[in-house]
Short mmCIF file of C-alpha atoms in Angstrom, two decimals:
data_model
loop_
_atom_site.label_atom_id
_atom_site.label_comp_id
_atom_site.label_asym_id
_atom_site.label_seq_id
_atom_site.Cartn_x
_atom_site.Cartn_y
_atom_site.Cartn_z
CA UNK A 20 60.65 46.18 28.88
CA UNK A 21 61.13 49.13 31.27
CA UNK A 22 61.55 52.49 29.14
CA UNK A 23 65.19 54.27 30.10
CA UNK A 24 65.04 56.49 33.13
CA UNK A 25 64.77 60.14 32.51
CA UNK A 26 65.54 62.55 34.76
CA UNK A 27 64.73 66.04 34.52
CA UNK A 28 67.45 68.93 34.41
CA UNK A 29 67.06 70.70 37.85
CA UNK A 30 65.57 74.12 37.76
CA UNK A 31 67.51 76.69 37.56
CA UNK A 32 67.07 78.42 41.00
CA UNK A 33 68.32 74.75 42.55
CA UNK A 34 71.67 74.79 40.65
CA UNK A 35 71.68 78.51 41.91
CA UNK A 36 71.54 77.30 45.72
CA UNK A 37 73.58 74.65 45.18
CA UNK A 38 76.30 77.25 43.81
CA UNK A 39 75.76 79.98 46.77
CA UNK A 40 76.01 76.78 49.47
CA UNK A 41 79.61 75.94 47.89
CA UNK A 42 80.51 79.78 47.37
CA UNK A 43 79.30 80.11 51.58
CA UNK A 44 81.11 76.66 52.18
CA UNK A 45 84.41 77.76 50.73
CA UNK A 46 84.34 81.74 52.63
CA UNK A 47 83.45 79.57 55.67
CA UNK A 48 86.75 77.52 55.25
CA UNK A 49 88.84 80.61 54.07
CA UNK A 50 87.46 82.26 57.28
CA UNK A 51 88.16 79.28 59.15
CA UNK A 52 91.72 79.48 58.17
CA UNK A 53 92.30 83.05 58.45
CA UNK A 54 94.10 83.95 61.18
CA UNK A 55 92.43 86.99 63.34
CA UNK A 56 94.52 89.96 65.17
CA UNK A 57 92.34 91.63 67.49
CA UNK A 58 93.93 95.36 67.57
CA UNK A 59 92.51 97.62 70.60
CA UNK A 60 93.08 101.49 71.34
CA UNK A 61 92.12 104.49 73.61
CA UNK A 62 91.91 107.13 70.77
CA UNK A 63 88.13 108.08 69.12
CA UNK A 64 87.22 106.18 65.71
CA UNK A 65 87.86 109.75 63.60
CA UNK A 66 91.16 110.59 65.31
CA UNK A 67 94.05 110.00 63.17
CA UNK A 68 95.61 107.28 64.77
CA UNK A 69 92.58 104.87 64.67
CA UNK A 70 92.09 105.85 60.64
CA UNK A 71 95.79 105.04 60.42
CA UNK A 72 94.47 101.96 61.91
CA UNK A 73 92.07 101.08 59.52
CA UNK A 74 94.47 101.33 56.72
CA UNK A 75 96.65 99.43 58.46
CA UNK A 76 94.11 96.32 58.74
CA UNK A 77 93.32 96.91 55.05
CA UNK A 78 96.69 96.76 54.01
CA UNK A 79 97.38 93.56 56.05
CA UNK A 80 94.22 91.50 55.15
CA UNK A 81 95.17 92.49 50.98
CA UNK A 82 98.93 91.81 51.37
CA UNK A 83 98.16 88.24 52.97
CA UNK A 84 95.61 87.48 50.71
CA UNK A 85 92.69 87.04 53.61
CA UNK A 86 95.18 84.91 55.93
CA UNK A 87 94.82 87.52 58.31
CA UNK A 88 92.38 88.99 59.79
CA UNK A 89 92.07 92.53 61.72
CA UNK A 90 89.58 93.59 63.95
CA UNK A 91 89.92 96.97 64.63
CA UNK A 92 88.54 97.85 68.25
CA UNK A 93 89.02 101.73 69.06
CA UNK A 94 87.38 104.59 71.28
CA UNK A 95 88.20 102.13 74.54
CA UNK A 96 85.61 99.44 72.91
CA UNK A 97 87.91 96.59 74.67
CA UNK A 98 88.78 99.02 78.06
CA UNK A 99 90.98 101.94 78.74
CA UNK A 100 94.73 102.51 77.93
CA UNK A 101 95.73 100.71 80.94
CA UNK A 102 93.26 98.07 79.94
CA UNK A 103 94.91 97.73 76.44
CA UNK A 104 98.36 97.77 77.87
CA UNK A 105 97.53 94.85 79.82
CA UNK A 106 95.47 92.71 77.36
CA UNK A 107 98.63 93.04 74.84
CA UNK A 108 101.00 91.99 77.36
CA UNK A 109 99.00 88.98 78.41
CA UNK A 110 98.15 87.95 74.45
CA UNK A 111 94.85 88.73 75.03
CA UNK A 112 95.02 90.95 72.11
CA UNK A 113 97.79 91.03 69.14
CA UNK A 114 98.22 94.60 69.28
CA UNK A 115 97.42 98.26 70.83
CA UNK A 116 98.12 101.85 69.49
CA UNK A 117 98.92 103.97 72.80
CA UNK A 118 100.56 107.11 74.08
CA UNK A 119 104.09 106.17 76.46
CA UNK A 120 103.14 107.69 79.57
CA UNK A 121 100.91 104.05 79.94
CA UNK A 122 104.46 102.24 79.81
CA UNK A 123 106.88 104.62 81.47
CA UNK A 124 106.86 102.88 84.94
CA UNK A 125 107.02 99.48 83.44
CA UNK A 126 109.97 100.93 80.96
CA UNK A 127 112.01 103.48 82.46
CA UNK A 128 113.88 104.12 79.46
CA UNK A 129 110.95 105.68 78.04
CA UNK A 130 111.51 108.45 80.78
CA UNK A 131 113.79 109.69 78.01
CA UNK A 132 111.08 110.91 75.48
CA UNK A 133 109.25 112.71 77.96
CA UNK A 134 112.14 115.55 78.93
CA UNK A 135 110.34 118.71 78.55
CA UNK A 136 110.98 120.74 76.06
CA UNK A 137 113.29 118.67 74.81
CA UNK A 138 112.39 119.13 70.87
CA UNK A 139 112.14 121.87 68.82
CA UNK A 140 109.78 121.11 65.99
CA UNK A 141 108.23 117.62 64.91
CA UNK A 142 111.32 116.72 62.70
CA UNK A 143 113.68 116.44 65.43
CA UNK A 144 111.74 114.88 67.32
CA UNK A 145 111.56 111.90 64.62
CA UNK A 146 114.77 111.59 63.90
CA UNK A 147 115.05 110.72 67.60
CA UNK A 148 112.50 107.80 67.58
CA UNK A 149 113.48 106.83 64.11
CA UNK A 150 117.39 106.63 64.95
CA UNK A 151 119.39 104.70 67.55
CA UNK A 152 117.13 105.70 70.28
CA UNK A 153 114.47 103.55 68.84
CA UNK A 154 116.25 100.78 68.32
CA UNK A 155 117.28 100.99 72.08
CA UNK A 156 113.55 101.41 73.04
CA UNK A 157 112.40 98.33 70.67
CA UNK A 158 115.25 96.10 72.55
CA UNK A 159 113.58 96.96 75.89
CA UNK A 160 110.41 95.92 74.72
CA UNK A 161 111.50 93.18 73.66
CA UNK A 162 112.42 91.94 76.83
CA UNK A 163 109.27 92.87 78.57
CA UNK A 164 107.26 90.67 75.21
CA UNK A 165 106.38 93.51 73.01
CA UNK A 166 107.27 94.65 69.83
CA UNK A 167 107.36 97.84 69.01
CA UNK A 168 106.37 98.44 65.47
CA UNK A 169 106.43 101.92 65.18
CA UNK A 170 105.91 105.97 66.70
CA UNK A 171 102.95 107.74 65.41
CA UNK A 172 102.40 111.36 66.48
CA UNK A 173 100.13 112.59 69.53
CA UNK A 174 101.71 115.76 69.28
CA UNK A 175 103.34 118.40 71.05
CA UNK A 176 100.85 119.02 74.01
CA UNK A 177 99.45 122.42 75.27
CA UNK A 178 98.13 123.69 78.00
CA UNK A 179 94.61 125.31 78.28
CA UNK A 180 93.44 126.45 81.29
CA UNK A 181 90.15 128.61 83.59
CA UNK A 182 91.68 130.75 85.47
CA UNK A 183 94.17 133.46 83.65
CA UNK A 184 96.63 133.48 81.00
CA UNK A 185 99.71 131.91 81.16
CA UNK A 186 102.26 134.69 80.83
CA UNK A 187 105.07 133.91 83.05
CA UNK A 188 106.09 131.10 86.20
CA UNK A 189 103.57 132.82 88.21
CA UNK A 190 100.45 132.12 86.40
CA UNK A 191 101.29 128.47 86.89
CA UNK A 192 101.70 128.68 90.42
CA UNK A 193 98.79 126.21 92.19
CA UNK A 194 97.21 125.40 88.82
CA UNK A 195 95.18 122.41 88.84
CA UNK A 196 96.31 120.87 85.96
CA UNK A 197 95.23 117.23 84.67
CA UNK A 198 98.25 114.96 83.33
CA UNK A 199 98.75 111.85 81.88
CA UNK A 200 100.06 109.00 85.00
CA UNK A 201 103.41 109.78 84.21
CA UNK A 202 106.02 110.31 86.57
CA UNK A 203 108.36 112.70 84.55
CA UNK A 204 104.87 114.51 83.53
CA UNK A 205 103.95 114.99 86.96
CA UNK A 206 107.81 115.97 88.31
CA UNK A 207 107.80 118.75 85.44
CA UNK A 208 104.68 120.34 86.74
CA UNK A 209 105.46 120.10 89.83
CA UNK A 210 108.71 122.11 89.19
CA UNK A 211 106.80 125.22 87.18
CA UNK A 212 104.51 125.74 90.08
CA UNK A 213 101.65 123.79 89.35
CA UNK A 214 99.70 121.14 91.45
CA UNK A 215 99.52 118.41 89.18
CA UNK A 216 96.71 114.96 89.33
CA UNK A 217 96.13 112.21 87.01
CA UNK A 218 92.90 111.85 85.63
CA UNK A 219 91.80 109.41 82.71
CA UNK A 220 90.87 111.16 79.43
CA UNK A 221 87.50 109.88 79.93
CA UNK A 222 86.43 111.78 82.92
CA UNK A 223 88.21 114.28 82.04
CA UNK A 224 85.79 116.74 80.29
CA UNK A 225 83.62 116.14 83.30
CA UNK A 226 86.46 116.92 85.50
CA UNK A 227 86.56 120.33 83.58
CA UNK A 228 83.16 121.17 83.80
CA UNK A 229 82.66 120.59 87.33
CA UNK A 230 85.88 122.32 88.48
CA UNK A 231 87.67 119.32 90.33
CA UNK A 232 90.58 120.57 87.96
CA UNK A 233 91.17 123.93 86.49
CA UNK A 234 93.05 122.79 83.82
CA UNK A 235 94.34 120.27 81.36
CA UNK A 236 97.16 119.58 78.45
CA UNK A 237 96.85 117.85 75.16
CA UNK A 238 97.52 118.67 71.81
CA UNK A 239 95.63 121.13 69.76
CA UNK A 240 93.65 118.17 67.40
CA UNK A 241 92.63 116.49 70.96
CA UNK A 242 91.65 119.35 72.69
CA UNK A 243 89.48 120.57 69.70
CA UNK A 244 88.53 116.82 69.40
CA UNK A 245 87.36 116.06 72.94
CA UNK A 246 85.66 119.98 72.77
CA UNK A 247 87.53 121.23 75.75
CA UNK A 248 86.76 124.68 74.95
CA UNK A 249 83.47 124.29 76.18
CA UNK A 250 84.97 123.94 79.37
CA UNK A 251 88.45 125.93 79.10
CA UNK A 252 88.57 129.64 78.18
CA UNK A 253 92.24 130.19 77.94
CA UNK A 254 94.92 128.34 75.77
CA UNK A 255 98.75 127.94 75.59
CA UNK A 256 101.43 127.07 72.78
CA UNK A 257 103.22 125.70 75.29
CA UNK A 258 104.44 122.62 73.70
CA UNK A 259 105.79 121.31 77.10
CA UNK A 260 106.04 117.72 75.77
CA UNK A 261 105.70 116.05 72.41
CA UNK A 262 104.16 113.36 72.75
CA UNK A 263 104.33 109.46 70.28
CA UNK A 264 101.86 106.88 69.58
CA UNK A 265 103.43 103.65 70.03
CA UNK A 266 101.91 100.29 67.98
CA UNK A 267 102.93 97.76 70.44
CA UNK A 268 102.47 94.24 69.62
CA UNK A 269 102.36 91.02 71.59
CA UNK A 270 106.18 89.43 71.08
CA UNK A 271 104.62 85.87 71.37
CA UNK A 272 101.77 86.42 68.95
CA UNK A 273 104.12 88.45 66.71
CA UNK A 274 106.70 85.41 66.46
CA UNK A 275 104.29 83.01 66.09
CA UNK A 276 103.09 84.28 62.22
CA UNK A 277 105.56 83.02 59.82
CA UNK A 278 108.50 85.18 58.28
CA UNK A 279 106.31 86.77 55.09
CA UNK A 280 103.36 87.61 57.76
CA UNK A 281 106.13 88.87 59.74
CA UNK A 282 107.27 91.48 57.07
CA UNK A 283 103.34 92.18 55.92
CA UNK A 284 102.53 93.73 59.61
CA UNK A 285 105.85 95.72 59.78
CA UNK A 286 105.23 96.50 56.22
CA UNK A 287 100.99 97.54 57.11
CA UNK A 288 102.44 99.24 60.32
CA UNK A 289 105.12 101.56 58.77
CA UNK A 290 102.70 102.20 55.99
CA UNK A 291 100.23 103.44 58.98
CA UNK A 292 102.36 105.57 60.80
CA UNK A 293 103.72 107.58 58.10
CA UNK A 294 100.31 108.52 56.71
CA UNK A 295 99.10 109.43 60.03
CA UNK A 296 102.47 111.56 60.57
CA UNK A 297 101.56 113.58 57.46
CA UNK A 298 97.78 113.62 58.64
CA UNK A 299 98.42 114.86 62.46
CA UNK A 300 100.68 117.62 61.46
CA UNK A 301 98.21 119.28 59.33
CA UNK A 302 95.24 118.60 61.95
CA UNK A 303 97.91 120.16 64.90
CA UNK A 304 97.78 123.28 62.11
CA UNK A 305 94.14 123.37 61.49
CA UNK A 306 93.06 122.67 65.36
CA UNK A 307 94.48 125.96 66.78
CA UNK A 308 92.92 128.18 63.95
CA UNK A 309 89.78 126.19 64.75
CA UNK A 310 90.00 126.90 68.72
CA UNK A 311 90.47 130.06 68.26
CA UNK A 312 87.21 130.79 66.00
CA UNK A 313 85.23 128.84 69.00
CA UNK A 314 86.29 131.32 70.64
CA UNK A 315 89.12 130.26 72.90
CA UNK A 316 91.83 133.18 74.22
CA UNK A 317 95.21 132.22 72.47
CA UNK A 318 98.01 133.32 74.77
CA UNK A 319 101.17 132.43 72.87
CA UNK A 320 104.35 131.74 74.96
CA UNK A 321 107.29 134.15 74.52
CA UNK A 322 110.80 132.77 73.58
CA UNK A 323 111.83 134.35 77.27
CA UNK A 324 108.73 132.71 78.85
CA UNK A 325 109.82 129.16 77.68
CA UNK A 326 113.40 129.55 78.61
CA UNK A 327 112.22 130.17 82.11
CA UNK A 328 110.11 126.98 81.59
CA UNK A 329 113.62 125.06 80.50
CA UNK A 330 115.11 126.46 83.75
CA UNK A 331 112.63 125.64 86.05
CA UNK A 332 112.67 121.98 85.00
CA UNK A 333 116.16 121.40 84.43
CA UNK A 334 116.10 119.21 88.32
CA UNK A 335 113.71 116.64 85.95
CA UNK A 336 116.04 116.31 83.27
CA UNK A 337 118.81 114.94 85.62
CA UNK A 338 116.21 113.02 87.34
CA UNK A 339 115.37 111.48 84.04
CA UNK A 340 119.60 110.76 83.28
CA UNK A 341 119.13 109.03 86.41
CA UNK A 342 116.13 107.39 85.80
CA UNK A 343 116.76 106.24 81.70
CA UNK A 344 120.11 106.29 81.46
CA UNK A 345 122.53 109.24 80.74
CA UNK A 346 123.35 107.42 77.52
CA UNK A 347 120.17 107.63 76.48
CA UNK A 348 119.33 110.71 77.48
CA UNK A 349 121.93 112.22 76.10
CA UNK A 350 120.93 110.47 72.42
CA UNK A 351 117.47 112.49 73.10
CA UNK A 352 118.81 115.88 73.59
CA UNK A 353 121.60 115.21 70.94
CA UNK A 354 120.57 112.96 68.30
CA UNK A 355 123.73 114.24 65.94
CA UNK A 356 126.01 113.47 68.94
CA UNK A 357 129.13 110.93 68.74
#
């Protein structure tokens, strides 16, 4: 008579593989499953937009539970602005964090937030994107297959320059100043005098250094960011422009995640741009003090200096009314209006 079989327990550091190949097995489903946004941008990893970024990601993959995945791709890892514009247009990527001027000739209603010196201070400036002239903007995306979820701040940009101070029209007069590719950015420098060329932010600084261009605008945290002082002596509060981040995502890609996903992205995204409102301001405070103690010359621009500026440039406002839309134009420059 055979004896009953009797099998040994397996040793412990068996069961323990056995666990860790189901644990591995069930993450590899999960990540399976998980949905993944790839989100791309022009801006360095420390600036505030890209940390804005990051909480942005970590606030959508906790909300949805691990449905949805972020990958977070800044400091031009996935090409330059124009790159990014085109990837989220095509659905290449879900989403891109990017200044207008990138947009304006594709939407000409954008025209509208680049008047110069069109806002006094930071607040008005919001309650123009964050009002009725938003809402405008976000239909016109639409149609073109974006989504706009949301204006972050670049900042009201400044002018440094090599040559002299800026103390009146004059001292503009033949400046070779580096712009964004914006048409209404160009048009305005082109009416104070200057001789304006776009350049992208990456050659930039060696743009600077070798002279091709005397001088440059951007606001105080870039400039201080991108170390332009090492290659500009002289700096401006000019605040010509100020200047949004816009989260842009892919319409088709966007419509495609169901309702609650939906809300968790516009949720993540309004989240984003509020903390990195509160963070820019105080790094637009900081940066000049900071410029300064490199050692830059801070000329600031006189209330009679600027109204020359708004006189000069007044031909590009009704250029932009043509342009945008008097409507909207006029919801810029009056956002209290009937």
């Amino acid at each position: 008579m055979n004896s009953p079989a009797f099998r040994l327990p397996r040793p412990w550091f068996i069961r323990l593989a056995s666990a860790w190949a189901a644990a591995a097995w069930l993450l590899a489903c999960s990540a399976a499953q998980a949905e993944s946004l790839r989100v791309a941008g022009n801006f360095p990893a420390d600036h505030s937009s890209s940390v804005a970024m990051e909480k942005f990601k970590q606030d959508v993959e906790k909300a949805s539970n691990g449905e949805l995945r972020v990958d977070i791709f800044a400091a031009m890892k996935l090409g330059s602005a124009k790159d990014n514009v085109d990837q989220v247009s095509s659905g290449s990527i879900f989403m891109t964090w990017i200044p207008p001027a990138y947009l304006s000739s594709s939407i000409p209603e954008l025209s509208a937030l680049s008047i110069p010196f069109a806002f006094a201070d930071r607040q008005a400036a919001f309650r123009v994107v964050d009002g009725k002239v938003g809402t405008t903007l976000a239909g016109k995306f639409a149609a073109k297959g974006l989504v706009l979820l949301g204006f972050m701040e670049l900042g009201p940009r400044q002018l440094t320059n090599n040559k002299r101070p800026i103390r009146s029209l004059a001292d503009l007069k033949g400046l070779k100043v580096r712009l964004q590719p914006d048409e209404i950015h160009m048009a305005t420098f082109r009416a104070l005098g200057a001789d304006p060329v776009a350049i992208d932010i990456k050659e930039l600084y060696g743009a600077l250094e070798s002279g091709a261009v005397e001088a440059q605008e951007n606001p105080f945290a870039v400039i201080r960011q991108r170390n332009f002082d090492k290659v500009q002596k002289y700096l401006s509060n000019t605040s010509h422009f100020f200047d949004f981040i816009l989260l842009l995502a892919n319409k088709r890609a966007f419509d495609g995640l169901r309702p609650e996903q939906q809300k968790i992205v516009r949720e993540a995204a309004a989240n984003a741009v509020y903390a990195q409102r509160v963070t820019a301001a105080a790094e637009d405070i900081g940066a000049i003090v900071e410029l300064a103690n490199r050692g830059m010359a801070f000329e600031p621009v006189r209330p009679s200096l600027r109204a020359d500026f708004r006189r000069a440039t007044q031909g590009v406002v009704d250029s932009v009314r043509q342009k945008a839309g008097a409507q909207l134009v006029d919801a810029v420059l009056n956002p209290g209006g009937p």
